[in-house]
Amino acid sequence: MNRELKPLEKIKMLLSNYPKERHHLINFLHLIQDELGYLSEEAIELLSEHFSLSPAEIFGVATFYASFRITQPAEHEIQVCQGTACHVRGAEAILEEFSRQLDKHYGEQGWSSKVSLRKVNCLGCCAIGPVAVVDGQIESRMTLTKVREIVRRLYQKDNLEKIREQNDQE
Amino acid sequence: MTKNSLRRINSLIELQKLIEFWAGKPRPEKIISLSSASCGRASGALKISSALDKCLRELNLTDRFELKLTGCHGFCQLEPDLVIFPEGYFYPSLYPEQVPAIVEKTLLAGEFLHEFAFKDQQSGKVYSRVFELPLYQKQLRWLLDAHLDLDPLSLEDYFAHQGFSALRKVLTWDNQEKVIDLITASGLRGRGGAGFPTGLKWRLARNVESQEKYLVCNGDEGDPGAYMDRGLLESNPFSVVEGMIIGGYAIGARKGFIYIRQEYPLAIERMEAVLRSCRQVGLLGEKILGTEFSFDLEIIRGAGAFVSGEETALIASIEGRRAFPRQRPPFPVVRGLFGQPTVINNVETWANVPLIIRQGPEWYSQVGTTTSKGTKIFSLVGQVRFTGLVEVPLGISIGEVVQEIGGGAPAGRKIKAVQTGGPSGGCLPTSMFNLPLDYEALQAAGTIMGSGGMIVLDDSTCLVDLALYFLKFASGESCGKCAPCRLGTVQMVEILERITRGEAQLSDLDRLEKLGRVMQKGSLCGLGRTAANPVLSGLRYFREEFETHVVRKQCPALVCRKLITYAIDREKCRRCYLCLKNCPFGAIKKEADGWPYVDEELCQSCGLCLNICPKEFDAIFKKPRYSEGGEGRMVDYENNQGLNRK
């Protein structure tokens, strides 16, 4: 694919040879989210023209499903599985500890733009729970101490980048 | 096997020759089968595969030994695992450093390495072969056995496992009625939960006059704690496709949809690859195998809504709408997708179809009870020694599955109940463990077969907490269309929360039952009608536990956080002060004599101290917050909301 293409133009290009039947809408919402990371207002406008649906209708579909996001994603994504098998092994405490550790490292106000912490329904890895997904990587058999390590690692990685940026500027 | 050997198959005879060719092809000296479905990958299967690959290449052994990346072997807690055929040697929980030894000793010298074998901690027994493993005893692995040595993406390998011979058989009959008769005679019932007879469903759809008819494979496996469909889709996607082509032929459909939930990216990826291969050789598309029958499949990615598993909601979702269920009748077999007759079956149901055609309905219906035939796959998880994907003959008792296949409770624990059917099902106490797995028997006991989640709970699980968990799930996933479900689930959550906080009254329990009955009768779709089951079955079998929460304000399992606190055992404590340094609420303090203690007024029962206390000390333990009768120190939760901050 042409790397110079702006995401919105790319979506336009993808749309141009995409069928107009409504049942392709959800698949296409996935495509856009894969491309942009979220469903932007402009993208919804484009879709509304293509599928001849009102933006409100598309917005309604997008917000009904848990997978779609209408705000820009954070740099890191942590998902904590809340499936039954994970729940009985203490998934709730894992989620809380993530939130506490993020507070501690990034400051209580500051981390929502850096890290998004979400609950997910069962990931289907029930035998190795409790499970969390950190930036797409499945972490099995989570413990509270493992949470601390993960957050510390994320924070250090972020700060390394910051340090490098500072060095570059100098 | 080269991937580019896929040539178009122009006739049924050609297909027959191909199947014979691949099935009769001599097998390599040894097959190394590495489980690499999602759980395997999460546990590092790909590292093992690259280590193996490198090792085989360096020693120039790639011609003699074949490395297969298969789907799920079923013993999920021991991932990544390796099975070496023909002996069936089993190596569990591998790490890359073990690979050279395995290649050298087992592959080249034919020795089994006992130090890498699976050892049952409780009995001390060492198991060398896969079929000797305790988890595999008592199973009847009609569908799952193929997962041990089948490359999920290879059409040739599927042929070698008699793949598409069922389709060939059906197409040579040239009689659609006969296919439906056969499925009806087998007694196959929907594996998605409700258990509607599959043959009847097909017949109803076939009998409706219509230009277009559709098939749907329901792979929106939303039940938390269940992953049978993921196992099948990742490990043997061709069997689902073959089942659907046969179904399409039988009812006269030209188009089918496979709806897979978005949380299963590997299943989607593999299914896409499999559909491409099928189109390439002419197993899908116009004029399949040179016959007059045309059929194609399309994948729809789900988008994270539990309710889309309900069939009318699934239809709405495929049509690109919000997944709202609608009133039935008309049933989807009459008016379904795009207003046309539609047959919707679960993944496992479709995977059973080729098997029934190949082996015949008499063979299939030998196994099972009078109303429930064949096998069923369960994901056996929770507080049991062996967890995994298991396939059992219907009619086997719950106790056999839990005690013999699952190996019973972990050391020092006691099994309390089994939960089947996820948020739509219920809990069965150990006294009901003689109950056979049968659609009707489970329903009479207040739970459902469901799609196959089986979660074992031990005495560390609180049934009130579990009911609350499921109701929170149901209220979050309720689409909001009808009032009994939308409002009922929220009311139930509120009452249950009161119980877990020790603020409820006994009349609340009756209120829960009443509310549950209204939801069962008044809700529009299956989600609402079954959402109260976890609470109702909990009250039916474990009422005492609910009452203990209400009256004595104690949680017997020490789970409900507002009712417990932590304490330090002075005899075990070595005063490392790790707990004191790490307590997020400053609730662990030092006595004048230097011993740490838990200040119960500050303690929020987060459990971090228990987790951080070194295992060899094990000095922290849970205890009830209130002594008998609910007296004792009260904590002002309103002003001390450290944990509820969001």
PDB file of N, CA, C and O in Angstrom, chain A residues 22-27 30 34 60-61 64-68 82-84 87-89 96 100 103 121-122 124 126-127 138 141 144-145 148, chain B residues 76-77 224-225 227 230 261-262 299 301-304 317-323 338 382 387 455 465 469-470 473 477 561 582 584 608 645:
ATOM      1  N   ARG A  22     -26.032  -2.624   2.690  1.00  0.00           N
ATOM      2  CA  ARG A  22     -25.863  -2.277   4.085  1.00  0.00           C
ATOM      3  C   ARG A  22     -25.149  -3.365   4.886  1.00  0.00           C
ATOM      4  O   ARG A  22     -24.463  -3.071   5.854  1.00  0.00           O
ATOM      5  N   HIS A  23     -25.296  -4.632   4.493  1.00  0.00           N
ATOM      6  CA  HIS A  23     -24.730  -5.650   5.359  1.00  0.00           C
ATOM      7  C   HIS A  23     -23.203  -5.655   5.376  1.00  0.00           C
ATOM      8  O   HIS A  23     -22.596  -6.362   6.150  1.00  0.00           O
ATOM      9  N   HIS A  24     -22.591  -4.798   4.545  1.00  0.00           N
ATOM     10  CA  HIS A  24     -21.138  -4.668   4.615  1.00  0.00           C
ATOM     11  C   HIS A  24     -20.698  -3.621   5.624  1.00  0.00           C
ATOM     12  O   HIS A  24     -19.505  -3.430   5.858  1.00  0.00           O
ATOM     13  N   LEU A  25     -21.674  -2.932   6.209  1.00  0.00           N
ATOM     14  CA  LEU A  25     -21.348  -1.792   7.078  1.00  0.00           C
ATOM     15  C   LEU A  25     -20.424  -2.190   8.227  1.00  0.00           C
ATOM     16  O   LEU A  25     -19.388  -1.563   8.463  1.00  0.00           O
ATOM     17  N   ILE A  26     -20.779  -3.265   8.951  1.00  0.00           N
ATOM     18  CA  ILE A  26     -20.002  -3.595  10.150  1.00  0.00           C
ATOM     19  C   ILE A  26     -18.591  -4.035   9.780  1.00  0.00           C
ATOM     20  O   ILE A  26     -17.618  -3.617  10.407  1.00  0.00           O
ATOM     21  N   ASN A  27     -18.481  -4.825   8.711  1.00  0.00           N
ATOM     22  CA  ASN A  27     -17.139  -5.195   8.259  1.00  0.00           C
ATOM     23  C   ASN A  27     -16.317  -3.952   7.931  1.00  0.00           C
ATOM     24  O   ASN A  27     -15.123  -3.882   8.208  1.00  0.00           O
ATOM     25  N   HIS A  30     -15.038  -2.137  10.929  1.00  0.00           N
ATOM     26  CA  HIS A  30     -13.820  -2.802  11.408  1.00  0.00           C
ATOM     27  C   HIS A  30     -12.601  -2.341  10.617  1.00  0.00           C
ATOM     28  O   HIS A  30     -11.554  -2.040  11.176  1.00  0.00           O
ATOM     29  N   ASP A  34      -9.353  -0.537  12.097  1.00  0.00           N
ATOM     30  CA  ASP A  34      -8.003  -1.091  11.940  1.00  0.00           C
ATOM     31  C   ASP A  34      -7.057  -0.038  11.382  1.00  0.00           C
ATOM     32  O   ASP A  34      -5.887   0.018  11.724  1.00  0.00           O
ATOM     33  N   GLY A  60     -25.227   5.116  15.644  1.00  0.00           N
ATOM     34  CA  GLY A  60     -26.004   4.204  16.478  1.00  0.00           C
ATOM     35  C   GLY A  60     -25.473   2.784  16.421  1.00  0.00           C
ATOM     36  O   GLY A  60     -25.340   2.116  17.446  1.00  0.00           O
ATOM     37  N   VAL A  61     -25.153   2.335  15.230  1.00  0.00           N
ATOM     38  CA  VAL A  61     -24.610   0.981  15.084  1.00  0.00           C
ATOM     39  C   VAL A  61     -23.244   0.897  15.767  1.00  0.00           C
ATOM     40  O   VAL A  61     -22.968  -0.020  16.534  1.00  0.00           O
ATOM     41  N   PHE A  64     -23.366   0.745  19.499  1.00  0.00           N
ATOM     42  CA  PHE A  64     -24.046  -0.422  20.080  1.00  0.00           C
ATOM     43  C   PHE A  64     -23.030  -1.509  20.413  1.00  0.00           C
ATOM     44  O   PHE A  64     -23.133  -2.201  21.414  1.00  0.00           O
ATOM     45  N   TYR A  65     -22.028  -1.648  19.567  1.00  0.00           N
ATOM     46  CA  TYR A  65     -21.068  -2.738  19.717  1.00  0.00           C
ATOM     47  C   TYR A  65     -19.860  -2.292  20.532  1.00  0.00           C
ATOM     48  O   TYR A  65     -19.327  -1.206  20.316  1.00  0.00           O
ATOM     49  N   ALA A  66     -19.451  -3.188  21.415  1.00  0.00           N
ATOM     50  CA  ALA A  66     -18.369  -2.835  22.336  1.00  0.00           C
ATOM     51  C   ALA A  66     -17.023  -2.675  21.632  1.00  0.00           C
ATOM     52  O   ALA A  66     -16.135  -1.996  22.135  1.00  0.00           O
ATOM     53  N   SER A  67     -16.864  -3.284  20.452  1.00  0.00           N
ATOM     54  CA  SER A  67     -15.539  -3.238  19.813  1.00  0.00           C
ATOM     55  C   SER A  67     -15.201  -1.886  19.210  1.00  0.00           C
ATOM     56  O   SER A  67     -14.044  -1.609  18.968  1.00  0.00           O
ATOM     57  N   PHE A  68     -16.229  -1.107  18.910  1.00  0.00           N
ATOM     58  CA  PHE A  68     -15.945   0.142  18.196  1.00  0.00           C
ATOM     59  C   PHE A  68     -15.698   1.286  19.158  1.00  0.00           C
ATOM     60  O   PHE A  68     -16.309   1.385  20.208  1.00  0.00           O
ATOM     61  N   GLN A  82     -12.644 -10.373  31.865  1.00  0.00           N
ATOM     62  CA  GLN A  82     -13.593 -10.515  32.969  1.00  0.00           C
ATOM     63  C   GLN A  82     -14.468 -11.741  32.757  1.00  0.00           C
ATOM     64  O   GLN A  82     -15.619 -11.771  33.171  1.00  0.00           O
ATOM     65  N   GLY A  83     -13.950 -12.745  32.062  1.00  0.00           N
ATOM     66  CA  GLY A  83     -14.691 -13.986  31.889  1.00  0.00           C
ATOM     67  C   GLY A  83     -14.888 -14.684  33.218  1.00  0.00           C
ATOM     68  O   GLY A  83     -14.250 -14.355  34.208  1.00  0.00           O
ATOM     69  N   THR A  84     -15.771 -15.685  33.214  1.00  0.00           N
ATOM     70  CA  THR A  84     -16.123 -16.338  34.467  1.00  0.00           C
ATOM     71  C   THR A  84     -14.918 -17.002  35.127  1.00  0.00           C
ATOM     72  O   THR A  84     -14.685 -16.866  36.322  1.00  0.00           O
ATOM     73  N   HIS A  87     -12.795 -14.454  36.493  1.00  0.00           N
ATOM     74  CA  HIS A  87     -13.447 -13.803  37.628  1.00  0.00           C
ATOM     75  C   HIS A  87     -13.241 -14.591  38.915  1.00  0.00           C
ATOM     76  O   HIS A  87     -12.880 -14.024  39.942  1.00  0.00           O
ATOM     77  N   VAL A  88     -13.461 -15.925  38.848  1.00  0.00           N
ATOM     78  CA  VAL A  88     -13.326 -16.685  40.082  1.00  0.00           C
ATOM     79  C   VAL A  88     -11.861 -16.813  40.510  1.00  0.00           C
ATOM     80  O   VAL A  88     -11.577 -17.211  41.620  1.00  0.00           O
ATOM     81  N   ARG A  89     -10.952 -16.438  39.622  1.00  0.00           N
ATOM     82  CA  ARG A  89      -9.549 -16.429  40.027  1.00  0.00           C
ATOM     83  C   ARG A  89      -9.056 -15.020  40.313  1.00  0.00           C
ATOM     84  O   ARG A  89      -7.857 -14.763  40.328  1.00  0.00           O
ATOM     85  N   GLU A  96      -8.283  -3.644  39.391  1.00  0.00           N
ATOM     86  CA  GLU A  96      -8.076  -2.562  40.356  1.00  0.00           C
ATOM     87  C   GLU A  96      -6.602  -2.262  40.549  1.00  0.00           C
ATOM     88  O   GLU A  96      -6.203  -1.106  40.662  1.00  0.00           O
ATOM     89  N   ARG A 100      -4.587   1.186  40.092  1.00  0.00           N
ATOM     90  CA  ARG A 100      -3.779   1.761  41.166  1.00  0.00           C
ATOM     91  C   ARG A 100      -2.338   1.987  40.727  1.00  0.00           C
ATOM     92  O   ARG A 100      -1.751   3.033  40.991  1.00  0.00           O
ATOM     93  N   ASP A 103      -2.110   4.878  38.360  1.00  0.00           N
ATOM     94  CA  ASP A 103      -2.175   6.096  39.164  1.00  0.00           C
ATOM     95  C   ASP A 103      -0.810   6.426  39.730  1.00  0.00           C
ATOM     96  O   ASP A 103      -0.342   7.558  39.679  1.00  0.00           O
ATOM     97  N   ASN A 121     -14.953  -8.924  27.789  1.00  0.00           N
ATOM     98  CA  ASN A 121     -15.608 -10.189  28.076  1.00  0.00           C
ATOM     99  C   ASN A 121     -14.687 -11.285  27.596  1.00  0.00           C
ATOM    100  O   ASN A 121     -13.782 -11.053  26.822  1.00  0.00           O
ATOM    101  N   CYS A 122     -14.966 -12.458  28.056  1.00  0.00           N
ATOM    102  CA  CYS A 122     -14.097 -13.622  27.871  1.00  0.00           C
ATOM    103  C   CYS A 122     -13.260 -13.635  26.591  1.00  0.00           C
ATOM    104  O   CYS A 122     -13.750 -13.440  25.488  1.00  0.00           O
ATOM    105  N   GLY A 124     -11.540 -16.320  25.901  1.00  0.00           N
ATOM    106  CA  GLY A 124     -11.495 -17.730  25.528  1.00  0.00           C
ATOM    107  C   GLY A 124     -10.181 -18.429  25.855  1.00  0.00           C
ATOM    108  O   GLY A 124      -9.852 -19.431  25.266  1.00  0.00           O
ATOM    109  N   CYS A 126      -9.488 -19.596  28.952  1.00  0.00           N
ATOM    110  CA  CYS A 126      -9.938 -19.746  30.330  1.00  0.00           C
ATOM    111  C   CYS A 126      -9.031 -20.613  31.180  1.00  0.00           C
ATOM    112  O   CYS A 126      -9.035 -20.513  32.394  1.00  0.00           O
ATOM    113  N   ALA A 127      -8.279 -21.511  30.544  1.00  0.00           N
ATOM    114  CA  ALA A 127      -7.486 -22.427  31.351  1.00  0.00           C
ATOM    115  C   ALA A 127      -6.226 -21.765  31.894  1.00  0.00           C
ATOM    116  O   ALA A 127      -5.584 -22.298  32.785  1.00  0.00           O
ATOM    117  N   ILE A 138      -0.935 -11.428  24.888  1.00  0.00           N
ATOM    118  CA  ILE A 138      -1.703 -12.045  25.963  1.00  0.00           C
ATOM    119  C   ILE A 138      -0.791 -12.405  27.128  1.00  0.00           C
ATOM    120  O   ILE A 138       0.241 -13.034  26.947  1.00  0.00           O
ATOM    121  N   ARG A 141      -1.991 -16.132  33.501  1.00  0.00           N
ATOM    122  CA  ARG A 141      -1.806 -16.358  34.942  1.00  0.00           C
ATOM    123  C   ARG A 141      -1.372 -15.095  35.674  1.00  0.00           C
ATOM    124  O   ARG A 141      -0.326 -15.051  36.323  1.00  0.00           O
ATOM    125  N   LEU A 144      -1.136 -10.013  41.219  1.00  0.00           N
ATOM    126  CA  LEU A 144      -0.996  -8.593  41.515  1.00  0.00           C
ATOM    127  C   LEU A 144       0.458  -8.146  41.335  1.00  0.00           C
ATOM    128  O   LEU A 144       0.721  -7.046  40.866  1.00  0.00           O
ATOM    129  N   THR A 145       1.393  -9.025  41.661  1.00  0.00           N
ATOM    130  CA  THR A 145       2.793  -8.630  41.501  1.00  0.00           C
ATOM    131  C   THR A 145       3.166  -8.534  40.022  1.00  0.00           C
ATOM    132  O   THR A 145       3.946  -7.683  39.620  1.00  0.00           O
ATOM    133  N   ARG A 148       2.222  -5.177  38.700  1.00  0.00           N
ATOM    134  CA  ARG A 148       3.202  -4.128  39.012  1.00  0.00           C
ATOM    135  C   ARG A 148       4.347  -4.141  38.012  1.00  0.00           C
ATOM    136  O   ARG A 148       4.769  -3.092  37.532  1.00  0.00           O
TER     137      ARG A 148
ATOM    138  N   CYS B  76      -5.476 -27.622  27.928  1.00  0.00           N
ATOM    139  CA  CYS B  76      -5.094 -26.221  27.771  1.00  0.00           C
ATOM    140  C   CYS B  76      -4.129 -25.716  28.828  1.00  0.00           C
ATOM    141  O   CYS B  76      -3.354 -24.820  28.581  1.00  0.00           O
ATOM    142  N   GLN B  77      -4.163 -26.275  30.029  1.00  0.00           N
ATOM    143  CA  GLN B  77      -3.303 -25.720  31.070  1.00  0.00           C
ATOM    144  C   GLN B  77      -1.845 -26.108  30.855  1.00  0.00           C
ATOM    145  O   GLN B  77      -0.968 -25.553  31.490  1.00  0.00           O
ATOM    146  N   PRO B 224     -19.022 -16.142  28.683  1.00  0.00           N
ATOM    147  CA  PRO B 224     -17.705 -16.094  29.309  1.00  0.00           C
ATOM    148  C   PRO B 224     -17.380 -17.465  29.898  1.00  0.00           C
ATOM    149  O   PRO B 224     -18.207 -18.079  30.557  1.00  0.00           O
ATOM    150  N   GLY B 225     -16.202 -17.966  29.622  1.00  0.00           N
ATOM    151  CA  GLY B 225     -15.819 -19.272  30.154  1.00  0.00           C
ATOM    152  C   GLY B 225     -16.023 -20.403  29.178  1.00  0.00           C
ATOM    153  O   GLY B 225     -15.874 -21.557  29.528  1.00  0.00           O
ATOM    154  N   TYR B 227     -15.097 -21.890  25.170  1.00  0.00           N
ATOM    155  CA  TYR B 227     -14.298 -21.652  23.969  1.00  0.00           C
ATOM    156  C   TYR B 227     -14.256 -22.865  23.049  1.00  0.00           C
ATOM    157  O   TYR B 227     -13.271 -23.098  22.359  1.00  0.00           O
ATOM    158  N   ARG B 230     -14.225 -21.630  19.381  1.00  0.00           N
ATOM    159  CA  ARG B 230     -12.898 -21.144  18.999  1.00  0.00           C
ATOM    160  C   ARG B 230     -11.990 -22.340  18.718  1.00  0.00           C
ATOM    161  O   ARG B 230     -11.267 -22.371  17.726  1.00  0.00           O
ATOM    162  N   ARG B 261     -16.844 -14.059  16.311  1.00  0.00           N
ATOM    163  CA  ARG B 261     -16.669 -12.877  17.141  1.00  0.00           C
ATOM    164  C   ARG B 261     -15.262 -12.312  16.979  1.00  0.00           C
ATOM    165  O   ARG B 261     -14.283 -13.016  16.769  1.00  0.00           O
ATOM    166  N   GLN B 262     -15.235 -11.008  17.092  1.00  0.00           N
ATOM    167  CA  GLN B 262     -14.042 -10.233  16.810  1.00  0.00           C
ATOM    168  C   GLN B 262     -12.904 -10.581  17.769  1.00  0.00           C
ATOM    169  O   GLN B 262     -11.736 -10.434  17.437  1.00  0.00           O
ATOM    170  N   ILE B 299     -17.411 -14.378   5.517  1.00  0.00           N
ATOM    171  CA  ILE B 299     -17.161 -14.236   6.949  1.00  0.00           C
ATOM    172  C   ILE B 299     -17.660 -12.879   7.423  1.00  0.00           C
ATOM    173  O   ILE B 299     -17.420 -11.858   6.770  1.00  0.00           O
ATOM    174  N   ARG B 301     -17.335 -10.441  10.694  1.00  0.00           N
ATOM    175  CA  ARG B 301     -16.668 -10.263  11.986  1.00  0.00           C
ATOM    176  C   ARG B 301     -17.662  -9.685  12.967  1.00  0.00           C
ATOM    177  O   ARG B 301     -18.286  -8.666  12.690  1.00  0.00           O
ATOM    178  N   GLY B 302     -17.821 -10.309  14.105  1.00  0.00           N
ATOM    179  CA  GLY B 302     -18.683  -9.757  15.151  1.00  0.00           C
ATOM    180  C   GLY B 302     -18.055  -8.498  15.699  1.00  0.00           C
ATOM    181  O   GLY B 302     -16.963  -8.103  15.302  1.00  0.00           O
ATOM    182  N   ALA B 303     -18.769  -7.839  16.611  1.00  0.00           N
ATOM    183  CA  ALA B 303     -18.212  -6.592  17.108  1.00  0.00           C
ATOM    184  C   ALA B 303     -18.395  -6.447  18.611  1.00  0.00           C
ATOM    185  O   ALA B 303     -18.491  -5.347  19.125  1.00  0.00           O
ATOM    186  N   GLY B 304     -18.437  -7.572  19.290  1.00  0.00           N
ATOM    187  CA  GLY B 304     -18.438  -7.483  20.749  1.00  0.00           C
ATOM    188  C   GLY B 304     -19.775  -7.176  21.358  1.00  0.00           C
ATOM    189  O   GLY B 304     -19.925  -6.193  22.069  1.00  0.00           O
ATOM    190  N   SER B 317     -27.497  -8.218  13.085  1.00  0.00           N
ATOM    191  CA  SER B 317     -26.089  -7.827  13.054  1.00  0.00           C
ATOM    192  C   SER B 317     -25.473  -8.091  11.680  1.00  0.00           C
ATOM    193  O   SER B 317     -24.708  -7.276  11.170  1.00  0.00           O
ATOM    194  N   ILE B 318     -25.822  -9.218  11.074  1.00  0.00           N
ATOM    195  CA  ILE B 318     -25.285  -9.504   9.735  1.00  0.00           C
ATOM    196  C   ILE B 318     -25.815  -8.493   8.721  1.00  0.00           C
ATOM    197  O   ILE B 318     -25.126  -8.105   7.789  1.00  0.00           O
ATOM    198  N   GLU B 319     -27.050  -8.057   8.954  1.00  0.00           N
ATOM    199  CA  GLU B 319     -27.626  -7.081   8.021  1.00  0.00           C
ATOM    200  C   GLU B 319     -27.032  -5.690   8.203  1.00  0.00           C
ATOM    201  O   GLU B 319     -27.397  -4.755   7.505  1.00  0.00           O
ATOM    202  N   GLY B 320     -26.144  -5.539   9.174  1.00  0.00           N
ATOM    203  CA  GLY B 320     -25.495  -4.247   9.380  1.00  0.00           C
ATOM    204  C   GLY B 320     -26.247  -3.332  10.315  1.00  0.00           C
ATOM    205  O   GLY B 320     -26.090  -2.114  10.277  1.00  0.00           O
ATOM    206  N   ARG B 321     -27.101  -3.917  11.153  1.00  0.00           N
ATOM    207  CA  ARG B 321     -27.845  -3.088  12.105  1.00  0.00           C
ATOM    208  C   ARG B 321     -27.364  -3.360  13.515  1.00  0.00           C
ATOM    209  O   ARG B 321     -26.533  -4.222  13.745  1.00  0.00           O
ATOM    210  N   ARG B 322     -27.958  -2.603  14.456  1.00  0.00           N
ATOM    211  CA  ARG B 322     -27.725  -2.918  15.862  1.00  0.00           C
ATOM    212  C   ARG B 322     -28.308  -4.295  16.140  1.00  0.00           C
ATOM    213  O   ARG B 322     -29.356  -4.653  15.599  1.00  0.00           O
ATOM    214  N   ALA B 323     -27.662  -5.055  16.993  1.00  0.00           N
ATOM    215  CA  ALA B 323     -28.097  -6.429  17.232  1.00  0.00           C
ATOM    216  C   ALA B 323     -29.283  -6.456  18.187  1.00  0.00           C
ATOM    217  O   ALA B 323     -29.165  -6.854  19.334  1.00  0.00           O
ATOM    218  N   PHE B 338     -32.329 -11.021   5.503  1.00  0.00           N
ATOM    219  CA  PHE B 338     -32.893 -10.273   4.360  1.00  0.00           C
ATOM    220  C   PHE B 338     -34.318 -10.733   4.053  1.00  0.00           C
ATOM    221  O   PHE B 338     -34.744 -10.758   2.893  1.00  0.00           O
ATOM    222  N   GLY B 382     -12.044 -23.710  35.539  1.00  0.00           N
ATOM    223  CA  GLY B 382     -12.336 -23.344  36.917  1.00  0.00           C
ATOM    224  C   GLY B 382     -11.465 -24.104  37.894  1.00  0.00           C
ATOM    225  O   GLY B 382     -10.334 -24.480  37.573  1.00  0.00           O
ATOM    226  N   THR B 387      -7.720 -28.835  33.363  1.00  0.00           N
ATOM    227  CA  THR B 387      -8.670 -28.026  32.613  1.00  0.00           C
ATOM    228  C   THR B 387      -8.394 -28.188  31.124  1.00  0.00           C
ATOM    229  O   THR B 387      -7.255 -28.429  30.726  1.00  0.00           O
ATOM    230  N   ILE B 455     -17.943 -24.738  34.274  1.00  0.00           N
ATOM    231  CA  ILE B 455     -17.012 -24.103  35.189  1.00  0.00           C
ATOM    232  C   ILE B 455     -17.160 -24.745  36.557  1.00  0.00           C
ATOM    233  O   ILE B 455     -18.248 -24.748  37.129  1.00  0.00           O
ATOM    234  N   ASP B 465     -21.628 -13.909  44.950  1.00  0.00           N
ATOM    235  CA  ASP B 465     -20.723 -13.124  44.121  1.00  0.00           C
ATOM    236  C   ASP B 465     -20.807 -13.571  42.664  1.00  0.00           C
ATOM    237  O   ASP B 465     -20.820 -12.764  41.743  1.00  0.00           O
ATOM    238  N   TYR B 469     -21.945 -11.516  39.473  1.00  0.00           N
ATOM    239  CA  TYR B 469     -21.094 -11.402  38.301  1.00  0.00           C
ATOM    240  C   TYR B 469     -21.897 -11.630  37.020  1.00  0.00           C
ATOM    241  O   TYR B 469     -21.833 -10.844  36.072  1.00  0.00           O
ATOM    242  N   PHE B 470     -22.691 -12.711  36.998  1.00  0.00           N
ATOM    243  CA  PHE B 470     -23.459 -13.018  35.784  1.00  0.00           C
ATOM    244  C   PHE B 470     -24.533 -11.969  35.516  1.00  0.00           C
ATOM    245  O   PHE B 470     -24.794 -11.604  34.380  1.00  0.00           O
ATOM    246  N   PHE B 473     -23.034  -8.960  34.076  1.00  0.00           N
ATOM    247  CA  PHE B 473     -22.752  -9.247  32.668  1.00  0.00           C
ATOM    248  C   PHE B 473     -24.020  -9.084  31.851  1.00  0.00           C
ATOM    249  O   PHE B 473     -24.047  -8.392  30.840  1.00  0.00           O
ATOM    250  N   GLU B 477     -24.937  -6.413  28.900  1.00  0.00           N
ATOM    251  CA  GLU B 477     -25.112  -6.895  27.535  1.00  0.00           C
ATOM    252  C   GLU B 477     -26.558  -6.843  27.062  1.00  0.00           C
ATOM    253  O   GLU B 477     -26.839  -7.115  25.901  1.00  0.00           O
ATOM    254  N   ARG B 561     -16.138  -8.642  49.411  1.00  0.00           N
ATOM    255  CA  ARG B 561     -15.100  -7.826  50.028  1.00  0.00           C
ATOM    256  C   ARG B 561     -15.553  -6.985  51.194  1.00  0.00           C
ATOM    257  O   ARG B 561     -14.796  -6.723  52.107  1.00  0.00           O
ATOM    258  N   ASN B 582       3.673  -1.996  51.118  1.00  0.00           N
ATOM    259  CA  ASN B 582       2.912  -2.027  49.871  1.00  0.00           C
ATOM    260  C   ASN B 582       1.431  -1.757  50.008  1.00  0.00           C
ATOM    261  O   ASN B 582       0.749  -1.588  49.000  1.00  0.00           O
ATOM    262  N   PRO B 584      -1.849  -0.239  49.743  1.00  0.00           N
ATOM    263  CA  PRO B 584      -2.201   1.026  49.084  1.00  0.00           C
ATOM    264  C   PRO B 584      -2.997   1.961  49.987  1.00  0.00           C
ATOM    265  O   PRO B 584      -3.149   3.133  49.681  1.00  0.00           O
ATOM    266  N   LEU B 608      -3.941  -7.260  48.366  1.00  0.00           N
ATOM    267  CA  LEU B 608      -2.564  -7.142  47.909  1.00  0.00           C
ATOM    268  C   LEU B 608      -1.592  -7.752  48.921  1.00  0.00           C
ATOM    269  O   LEU B 608      -0.622  -8.414  48.557  1.00  0.00           O
ATOM    270  N   ARG B 645     -13.330   4.886  43.585  1.00  0.00           N
ATOM    271  CA  ARG B 645     -12.960   6.009  42.737  1.00  0.00           C
ATOM    272  C   ARG B 645     -12.675   5.510  41.326  1.00  0.00           C
ATOM    273  O   ARG B 645     -12.004   4.521  41.124  1.00  0.00           O
TER     274      ARG B 645
END
